[in-house]
PDB file of C-alpha atoms in Angstrom:
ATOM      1  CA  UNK A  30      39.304  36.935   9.687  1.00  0.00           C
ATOM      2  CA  UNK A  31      40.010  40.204   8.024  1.00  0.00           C
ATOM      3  CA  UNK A  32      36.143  40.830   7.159  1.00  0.00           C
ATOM      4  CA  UNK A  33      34.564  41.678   3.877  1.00  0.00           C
ATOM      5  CA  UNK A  34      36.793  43.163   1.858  1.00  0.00           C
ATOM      6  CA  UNK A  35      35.970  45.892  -1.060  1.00  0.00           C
ATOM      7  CA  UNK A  36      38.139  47.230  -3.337  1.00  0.00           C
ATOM      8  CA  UNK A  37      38.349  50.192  -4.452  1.00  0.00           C
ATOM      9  CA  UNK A  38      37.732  52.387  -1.647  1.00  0.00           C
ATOM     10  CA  UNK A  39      37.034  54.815  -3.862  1.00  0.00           C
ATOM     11  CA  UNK A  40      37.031  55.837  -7.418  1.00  0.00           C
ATOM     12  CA  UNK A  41      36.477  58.378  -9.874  1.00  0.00           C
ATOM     13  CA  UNK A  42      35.680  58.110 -13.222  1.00  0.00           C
ATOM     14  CA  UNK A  43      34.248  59.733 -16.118  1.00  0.00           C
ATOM     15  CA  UNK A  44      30.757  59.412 -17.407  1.00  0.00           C
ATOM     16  CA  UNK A  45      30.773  56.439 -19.871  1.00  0.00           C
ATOM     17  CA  UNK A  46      33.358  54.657 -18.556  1.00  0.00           C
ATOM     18  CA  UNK A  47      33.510  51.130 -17.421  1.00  0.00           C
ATOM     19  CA  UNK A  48      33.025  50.963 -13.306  1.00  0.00           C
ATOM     20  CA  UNK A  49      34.095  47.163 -11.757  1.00  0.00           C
ATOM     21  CA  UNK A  50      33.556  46.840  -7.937  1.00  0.00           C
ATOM     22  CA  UNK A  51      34.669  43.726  -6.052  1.00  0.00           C
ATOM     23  CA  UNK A  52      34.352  42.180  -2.660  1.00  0.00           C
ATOM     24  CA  UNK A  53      35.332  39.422  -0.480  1.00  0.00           C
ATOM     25  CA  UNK A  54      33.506  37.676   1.663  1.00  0.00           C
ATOM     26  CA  UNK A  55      33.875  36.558   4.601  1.00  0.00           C
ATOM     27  CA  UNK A  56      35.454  32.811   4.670  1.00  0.00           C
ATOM     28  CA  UNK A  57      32.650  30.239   5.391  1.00  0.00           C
ATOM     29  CA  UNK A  58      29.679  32.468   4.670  1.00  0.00           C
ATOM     30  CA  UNK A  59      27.267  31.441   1.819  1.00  0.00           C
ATOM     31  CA  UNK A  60      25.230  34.666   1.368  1.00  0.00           C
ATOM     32  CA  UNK A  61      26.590  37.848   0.090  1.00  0.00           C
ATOM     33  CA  UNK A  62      24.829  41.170  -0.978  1.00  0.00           C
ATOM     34  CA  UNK A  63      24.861  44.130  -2.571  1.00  0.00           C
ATOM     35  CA  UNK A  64      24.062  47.566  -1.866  1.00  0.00           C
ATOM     36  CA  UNK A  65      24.049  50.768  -2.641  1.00  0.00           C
ATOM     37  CA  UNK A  66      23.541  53.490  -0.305  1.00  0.00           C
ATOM     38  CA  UNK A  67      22.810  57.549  -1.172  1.00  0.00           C
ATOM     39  CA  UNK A  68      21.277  60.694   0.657  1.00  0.00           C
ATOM     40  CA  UNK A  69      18.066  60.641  -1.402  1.00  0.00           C
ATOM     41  CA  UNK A  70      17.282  56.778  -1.342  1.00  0.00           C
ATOM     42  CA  UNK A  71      19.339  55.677   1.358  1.00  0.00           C
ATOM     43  CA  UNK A  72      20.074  52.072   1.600  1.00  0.00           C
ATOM     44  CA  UNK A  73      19.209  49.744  -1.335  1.00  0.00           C
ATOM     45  CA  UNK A  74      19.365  46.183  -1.526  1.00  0.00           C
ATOM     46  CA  UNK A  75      20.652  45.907  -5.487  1.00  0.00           C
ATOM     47  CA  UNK A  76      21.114  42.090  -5.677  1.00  0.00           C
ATOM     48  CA  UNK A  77      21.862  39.122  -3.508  1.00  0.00           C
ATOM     49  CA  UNK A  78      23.670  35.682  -4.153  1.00  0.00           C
ATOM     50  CA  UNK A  79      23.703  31.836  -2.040  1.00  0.00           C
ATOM     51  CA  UNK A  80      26.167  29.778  -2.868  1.00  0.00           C
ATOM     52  CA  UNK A  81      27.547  32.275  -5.518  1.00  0.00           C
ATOM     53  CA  UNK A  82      23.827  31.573  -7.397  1.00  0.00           C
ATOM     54  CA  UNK A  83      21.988  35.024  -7.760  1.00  0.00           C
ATOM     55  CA  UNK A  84      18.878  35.097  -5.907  1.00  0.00           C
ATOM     56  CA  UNK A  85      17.389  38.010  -6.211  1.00  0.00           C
ATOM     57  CA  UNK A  86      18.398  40.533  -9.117  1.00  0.00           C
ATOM     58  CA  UNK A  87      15.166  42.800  -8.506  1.00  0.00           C
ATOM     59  CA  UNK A  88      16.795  45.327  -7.015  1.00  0.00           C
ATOM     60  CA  UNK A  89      19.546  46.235 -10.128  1.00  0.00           C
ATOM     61  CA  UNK A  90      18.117  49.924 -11.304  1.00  0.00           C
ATOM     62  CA  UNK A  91      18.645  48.858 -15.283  1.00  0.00           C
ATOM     63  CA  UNK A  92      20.828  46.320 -17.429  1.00  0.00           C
ATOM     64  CA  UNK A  93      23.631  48.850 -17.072  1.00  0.00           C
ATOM     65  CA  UNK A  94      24.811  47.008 -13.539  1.00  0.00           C
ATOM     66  CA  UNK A  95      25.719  43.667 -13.633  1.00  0.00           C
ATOM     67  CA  UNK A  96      26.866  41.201 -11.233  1.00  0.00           C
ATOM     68  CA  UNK A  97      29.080  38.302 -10.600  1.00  0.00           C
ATOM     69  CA  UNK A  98      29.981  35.888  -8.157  1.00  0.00           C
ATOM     70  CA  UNK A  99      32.543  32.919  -9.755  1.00  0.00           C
ATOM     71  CA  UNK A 100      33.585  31.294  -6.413  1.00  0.00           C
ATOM     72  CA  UNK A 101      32.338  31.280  -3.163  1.00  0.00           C
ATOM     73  CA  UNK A 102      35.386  34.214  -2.060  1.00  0.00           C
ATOM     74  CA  UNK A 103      35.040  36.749  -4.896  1.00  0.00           C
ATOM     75  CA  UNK A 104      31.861  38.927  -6.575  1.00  0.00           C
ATOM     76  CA  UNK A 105      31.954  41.764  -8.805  1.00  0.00           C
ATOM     77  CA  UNK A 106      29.271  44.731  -9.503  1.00  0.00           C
ATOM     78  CA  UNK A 107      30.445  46.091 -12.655  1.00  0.00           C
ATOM     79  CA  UNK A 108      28.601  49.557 -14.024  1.00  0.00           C
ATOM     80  CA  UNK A 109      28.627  49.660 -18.012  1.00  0.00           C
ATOM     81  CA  UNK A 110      28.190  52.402 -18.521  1.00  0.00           C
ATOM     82  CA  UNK A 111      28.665  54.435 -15.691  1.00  0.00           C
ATOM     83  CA  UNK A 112      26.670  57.654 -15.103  1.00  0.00           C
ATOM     84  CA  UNK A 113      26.679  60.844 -12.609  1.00  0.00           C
ATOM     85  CA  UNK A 114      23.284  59.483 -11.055  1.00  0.00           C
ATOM     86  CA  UNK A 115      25.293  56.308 -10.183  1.00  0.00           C
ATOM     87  CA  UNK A 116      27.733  58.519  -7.785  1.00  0.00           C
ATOM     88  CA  UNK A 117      27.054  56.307  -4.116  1.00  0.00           C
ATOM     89  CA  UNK A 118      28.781  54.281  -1.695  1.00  0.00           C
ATOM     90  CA  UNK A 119      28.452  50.742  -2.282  1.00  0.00           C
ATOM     91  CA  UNK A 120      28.394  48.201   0.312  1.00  0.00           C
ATOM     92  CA  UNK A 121      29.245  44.423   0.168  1.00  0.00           C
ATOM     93  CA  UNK A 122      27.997  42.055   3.022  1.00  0.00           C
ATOM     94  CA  UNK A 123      27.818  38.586   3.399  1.00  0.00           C
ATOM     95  CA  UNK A 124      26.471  36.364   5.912  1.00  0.00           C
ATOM     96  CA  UNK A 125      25.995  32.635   7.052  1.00  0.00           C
ATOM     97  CA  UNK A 126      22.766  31.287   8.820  1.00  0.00           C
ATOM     98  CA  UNK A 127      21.117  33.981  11.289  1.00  0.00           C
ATOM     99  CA  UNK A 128      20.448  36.740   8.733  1.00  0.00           C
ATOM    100  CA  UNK A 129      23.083  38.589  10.604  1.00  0.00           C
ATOM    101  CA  UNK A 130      25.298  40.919   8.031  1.00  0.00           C
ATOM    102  CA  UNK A 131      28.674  41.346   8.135  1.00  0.00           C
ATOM    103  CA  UNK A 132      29.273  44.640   6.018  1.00  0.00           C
ATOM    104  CA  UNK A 133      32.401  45.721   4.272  1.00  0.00           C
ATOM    105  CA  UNK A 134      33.733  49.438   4.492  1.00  0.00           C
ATOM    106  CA  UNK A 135      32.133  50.137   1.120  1.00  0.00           C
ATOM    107  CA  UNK A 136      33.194  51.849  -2.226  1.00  0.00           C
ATOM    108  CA  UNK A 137      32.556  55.027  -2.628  1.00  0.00           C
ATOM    109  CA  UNK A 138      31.864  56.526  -6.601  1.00  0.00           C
ATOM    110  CA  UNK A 139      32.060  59.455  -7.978  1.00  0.00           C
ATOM    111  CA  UNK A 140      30.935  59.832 -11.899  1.00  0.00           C
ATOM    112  CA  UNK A 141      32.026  62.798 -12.810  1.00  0.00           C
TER     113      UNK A 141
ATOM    114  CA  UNK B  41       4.628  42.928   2.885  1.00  0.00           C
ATOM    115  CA  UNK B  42       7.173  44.217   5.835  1.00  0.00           C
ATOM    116  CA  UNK B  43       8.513  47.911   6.658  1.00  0.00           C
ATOM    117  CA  UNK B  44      10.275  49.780   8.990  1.00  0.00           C
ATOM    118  CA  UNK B  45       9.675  53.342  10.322  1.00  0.00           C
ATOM    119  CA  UNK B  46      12.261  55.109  12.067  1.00  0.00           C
ATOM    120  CA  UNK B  47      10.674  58.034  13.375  1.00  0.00           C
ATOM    121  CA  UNK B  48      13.213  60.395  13.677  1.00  0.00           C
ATOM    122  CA  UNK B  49      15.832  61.533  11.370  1.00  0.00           C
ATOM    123  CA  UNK B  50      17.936  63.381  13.604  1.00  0.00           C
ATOM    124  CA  UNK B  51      18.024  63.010  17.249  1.00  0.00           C
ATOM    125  CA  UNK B  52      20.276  65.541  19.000  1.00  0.00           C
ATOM    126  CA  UNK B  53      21.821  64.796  22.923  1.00  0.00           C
ATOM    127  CA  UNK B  54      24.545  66.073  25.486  1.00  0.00           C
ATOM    128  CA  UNK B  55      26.831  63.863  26.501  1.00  0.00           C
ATOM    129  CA  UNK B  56      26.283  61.907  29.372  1.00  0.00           C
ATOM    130  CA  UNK B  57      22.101  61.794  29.084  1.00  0.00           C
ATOM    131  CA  UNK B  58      20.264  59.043  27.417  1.00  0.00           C
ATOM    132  CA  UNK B  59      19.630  57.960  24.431  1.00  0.00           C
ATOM    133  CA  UNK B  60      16.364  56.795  22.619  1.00  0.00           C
ATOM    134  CA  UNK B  61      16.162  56.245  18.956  1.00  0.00           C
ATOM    135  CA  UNK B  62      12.503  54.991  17.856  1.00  0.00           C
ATOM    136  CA  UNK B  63      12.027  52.353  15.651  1.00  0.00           C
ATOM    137  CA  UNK B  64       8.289  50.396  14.832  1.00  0.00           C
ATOM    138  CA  UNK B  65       8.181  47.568  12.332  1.00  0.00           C
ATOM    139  CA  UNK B  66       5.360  46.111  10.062  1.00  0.00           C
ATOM    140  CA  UNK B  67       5.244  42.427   9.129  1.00  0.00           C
ATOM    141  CA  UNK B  68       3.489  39.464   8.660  1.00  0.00           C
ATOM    142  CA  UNK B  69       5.340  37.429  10.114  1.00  0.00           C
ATOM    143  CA  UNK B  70       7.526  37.290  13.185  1.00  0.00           C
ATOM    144  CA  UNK B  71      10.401  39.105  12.389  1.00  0.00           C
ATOM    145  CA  UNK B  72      13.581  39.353  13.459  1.00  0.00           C
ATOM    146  CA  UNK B  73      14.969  42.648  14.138  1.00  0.00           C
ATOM    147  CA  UNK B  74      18.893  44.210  14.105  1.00  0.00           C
ATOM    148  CA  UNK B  75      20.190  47.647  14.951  1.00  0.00           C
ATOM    149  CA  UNK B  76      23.298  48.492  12.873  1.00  0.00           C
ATOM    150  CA  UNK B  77      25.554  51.638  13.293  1.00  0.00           C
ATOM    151  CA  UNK B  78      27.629  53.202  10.610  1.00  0.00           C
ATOM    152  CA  UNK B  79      30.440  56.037  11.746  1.00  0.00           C
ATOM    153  CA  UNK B  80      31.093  58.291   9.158  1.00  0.00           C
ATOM    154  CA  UNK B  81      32.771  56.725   5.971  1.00  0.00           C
ATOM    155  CA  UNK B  82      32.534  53.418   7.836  1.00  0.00           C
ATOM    156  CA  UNK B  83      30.674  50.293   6.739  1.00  0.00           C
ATOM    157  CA  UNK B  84      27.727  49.275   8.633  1.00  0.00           C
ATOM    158  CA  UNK B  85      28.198  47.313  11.871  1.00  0.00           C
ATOM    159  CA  UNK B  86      26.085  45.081  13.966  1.00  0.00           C
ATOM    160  CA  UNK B  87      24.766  46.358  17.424  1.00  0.00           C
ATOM    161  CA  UNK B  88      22.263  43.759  18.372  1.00  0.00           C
ATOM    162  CA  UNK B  89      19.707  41.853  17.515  1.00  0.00           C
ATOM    163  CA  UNK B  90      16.602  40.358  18.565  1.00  0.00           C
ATOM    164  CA  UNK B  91      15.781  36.631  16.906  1.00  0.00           C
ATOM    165  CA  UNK B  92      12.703  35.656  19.478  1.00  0.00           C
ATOM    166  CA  UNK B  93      14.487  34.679  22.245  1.00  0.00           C
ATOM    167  CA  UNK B  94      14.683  37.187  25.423  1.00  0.00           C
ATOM    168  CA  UNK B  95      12.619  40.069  24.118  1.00  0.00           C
ATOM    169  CA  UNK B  96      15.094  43.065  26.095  1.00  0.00           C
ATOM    170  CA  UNK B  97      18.252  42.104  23.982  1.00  0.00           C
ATOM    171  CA  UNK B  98      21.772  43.636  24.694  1.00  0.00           C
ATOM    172  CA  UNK B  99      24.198  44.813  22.433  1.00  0.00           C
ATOM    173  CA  UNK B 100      27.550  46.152  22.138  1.00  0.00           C
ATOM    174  CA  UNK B 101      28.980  49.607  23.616  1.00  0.00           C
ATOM    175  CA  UNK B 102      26.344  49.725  26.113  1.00  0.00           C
ATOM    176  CA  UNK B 103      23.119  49.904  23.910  1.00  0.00           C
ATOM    177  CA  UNK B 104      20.336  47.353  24.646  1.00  0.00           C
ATOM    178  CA  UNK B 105      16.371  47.239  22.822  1.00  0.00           C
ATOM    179  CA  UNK B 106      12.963  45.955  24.119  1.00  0.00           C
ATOM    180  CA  UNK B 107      11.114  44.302  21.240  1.00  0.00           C
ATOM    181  CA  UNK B 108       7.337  44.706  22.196  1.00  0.00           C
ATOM    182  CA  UNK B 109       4.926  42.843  20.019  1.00  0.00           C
ATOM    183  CA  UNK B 110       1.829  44.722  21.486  1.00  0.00           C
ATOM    184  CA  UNK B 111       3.414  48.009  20.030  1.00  0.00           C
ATOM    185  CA  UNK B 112       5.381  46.469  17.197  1.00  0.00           C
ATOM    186  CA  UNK B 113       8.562  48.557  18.539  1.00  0.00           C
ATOM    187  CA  UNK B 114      12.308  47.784  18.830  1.00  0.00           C
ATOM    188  CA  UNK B 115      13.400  51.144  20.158  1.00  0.00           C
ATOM    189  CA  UNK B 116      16.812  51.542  20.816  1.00  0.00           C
ATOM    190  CA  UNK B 117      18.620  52.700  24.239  1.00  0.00           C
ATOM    191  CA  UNK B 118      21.662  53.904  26.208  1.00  0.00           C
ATOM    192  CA  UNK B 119      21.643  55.224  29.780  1.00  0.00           C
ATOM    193  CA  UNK B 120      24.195  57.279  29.364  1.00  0.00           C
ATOM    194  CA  UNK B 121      25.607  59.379  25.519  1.00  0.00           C
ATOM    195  CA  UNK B 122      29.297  59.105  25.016  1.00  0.00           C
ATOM    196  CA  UNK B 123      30.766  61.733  22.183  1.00  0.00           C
ATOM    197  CA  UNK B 124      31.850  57.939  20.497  1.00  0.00           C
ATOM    198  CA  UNK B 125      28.264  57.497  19.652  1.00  0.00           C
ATOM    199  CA  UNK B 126      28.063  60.018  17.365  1.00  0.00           C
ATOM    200  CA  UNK B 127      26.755  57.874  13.946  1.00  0.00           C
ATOM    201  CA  UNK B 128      24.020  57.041  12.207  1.00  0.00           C
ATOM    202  CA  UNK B 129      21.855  53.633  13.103  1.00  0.00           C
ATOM    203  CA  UNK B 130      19.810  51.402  11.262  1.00  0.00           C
ATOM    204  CA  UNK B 131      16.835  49.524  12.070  1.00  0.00           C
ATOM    205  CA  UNK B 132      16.399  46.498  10.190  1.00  0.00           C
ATOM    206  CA  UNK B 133      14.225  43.885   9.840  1.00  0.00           C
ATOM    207  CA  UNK B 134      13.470  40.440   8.135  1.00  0.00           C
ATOM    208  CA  UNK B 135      11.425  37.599   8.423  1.00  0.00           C
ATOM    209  CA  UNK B 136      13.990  35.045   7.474  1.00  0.00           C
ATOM    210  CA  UNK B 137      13.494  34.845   3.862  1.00  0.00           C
ATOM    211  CA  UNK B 138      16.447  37.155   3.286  1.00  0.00           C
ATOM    212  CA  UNK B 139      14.678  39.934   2.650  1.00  0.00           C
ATOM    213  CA  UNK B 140      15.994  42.471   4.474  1.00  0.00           C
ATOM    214  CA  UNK B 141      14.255  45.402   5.218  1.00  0.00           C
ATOM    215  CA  UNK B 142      16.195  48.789   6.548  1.00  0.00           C
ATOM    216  CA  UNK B 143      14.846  51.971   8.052  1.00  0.00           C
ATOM    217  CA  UNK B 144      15.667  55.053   6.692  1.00  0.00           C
ATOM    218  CA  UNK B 145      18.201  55.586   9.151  1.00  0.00           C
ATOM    219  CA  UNK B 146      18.686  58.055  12.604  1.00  0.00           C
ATOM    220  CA  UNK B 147      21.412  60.320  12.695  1.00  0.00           C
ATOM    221  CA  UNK B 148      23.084  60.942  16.293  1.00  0.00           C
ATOM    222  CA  UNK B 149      24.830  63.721  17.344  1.00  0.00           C
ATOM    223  CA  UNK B 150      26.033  64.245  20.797  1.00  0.00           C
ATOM    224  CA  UNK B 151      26.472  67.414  21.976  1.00  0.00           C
ATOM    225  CA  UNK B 152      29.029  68.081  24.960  1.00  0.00           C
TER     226      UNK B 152
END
């Protein structure tokens, strides 16, 4: 298996454009999550999906991120609009069973 | 409610010497507890993990952690620093519910 996949690797964009962020899962696995990671706040757990069903949204900093997950082997975070402050690496992970994550290598955004 | 405290930001070796990096959980339940490591511009990747089973749990590259109830600790160990080590590792916990809970991270540097 080639692991979680996330594409792009990075990206820069301009404040007020339209960000979209998307991942692969790992084949078989029926969890998959979100995060963003920065220097101030380090990791954060922005939303989480079973069985492509979002679970738990509480994490998403305001209705400017959304989220979607239309089959069990694709998600997307999209950022509408995007801002400086949103300038992180983002992480997809998924996982089956045991809690244990399998991370992807992560987007990293710059807002200019 | 569950947390994690890792107690050092920064811990500093020379090669070849050990390595300790601290980490002490809160939760209401039994957890179960994961150290992950991320190498620069990497994703995050899966060193061990302790799910109530054999309480001195080995992981990968020669790291190994003693979960001790009476102390609520999971510290992390090597016997001996390789330059390779060099990253920065996570603590995490959860009780199962998928609520994952990370430290705020340890950053290693090996000196040689």
């Amino acid at each position: 298996d080639a692991g979680v996949i996330q594409s792009p690797r990075h990206e820069v964009t301009e404040m007020g454009q339209e960000v979209t962020l998307r991942c692969k899962p790992i084949s078989g696995h029926d969890y998959l999550f979100w995060y963003r990671q920065t220097m101030m706040r380090g990791l954060e757990l922005l939303i989480y999906f079973n069985n492509n069903v979002p679970i738990d949204d509480s994490g998403m900093p305001e209705d400017r991120f959304s989220a979607k997950m239309p089959n069990a082997s694709f998600s997307t975070l999209k950022i509408q609009p995007s801002e400086p402050r949103d300038s992180a690496v983002y992480f997809c992970a998924s996982s089956s069973g045991a809690n244990v994550l399998t991370f992807g290598a992560g987007s990293r955004l710059t807002v200019l | 409610a569950q947390s994690v405290t890792q107690l050092d930001s920064h811990v500093s070796v020379s090669e070849g010497t050990p390595v300790l990096l601290r980490c002490n959980y809160s939760s209401s339940y039994s957890p179960s507890l994961f150290w992950y490591v991320q190498h620069p511009n990497k994703g995050l990747q899966l060193l061990l993990k302790y799910t109530s089973a054999a309480t001195l749990v080995k992981g990968i590259n020669g790291f190994e952690a003693e979960f001790k109830k009476s102390e609520t600790s999971f510290h992390l160990t090597k016997p001996s620093a390789h330059m390779s080590d060099a990253a920065e590792y996570f603590c995490v916990a959860t009780t199962g519910r998928r609520a994952l809970t990370f430290g705020s991270g340890t950053r290693l540097q090996v000196q040689p």
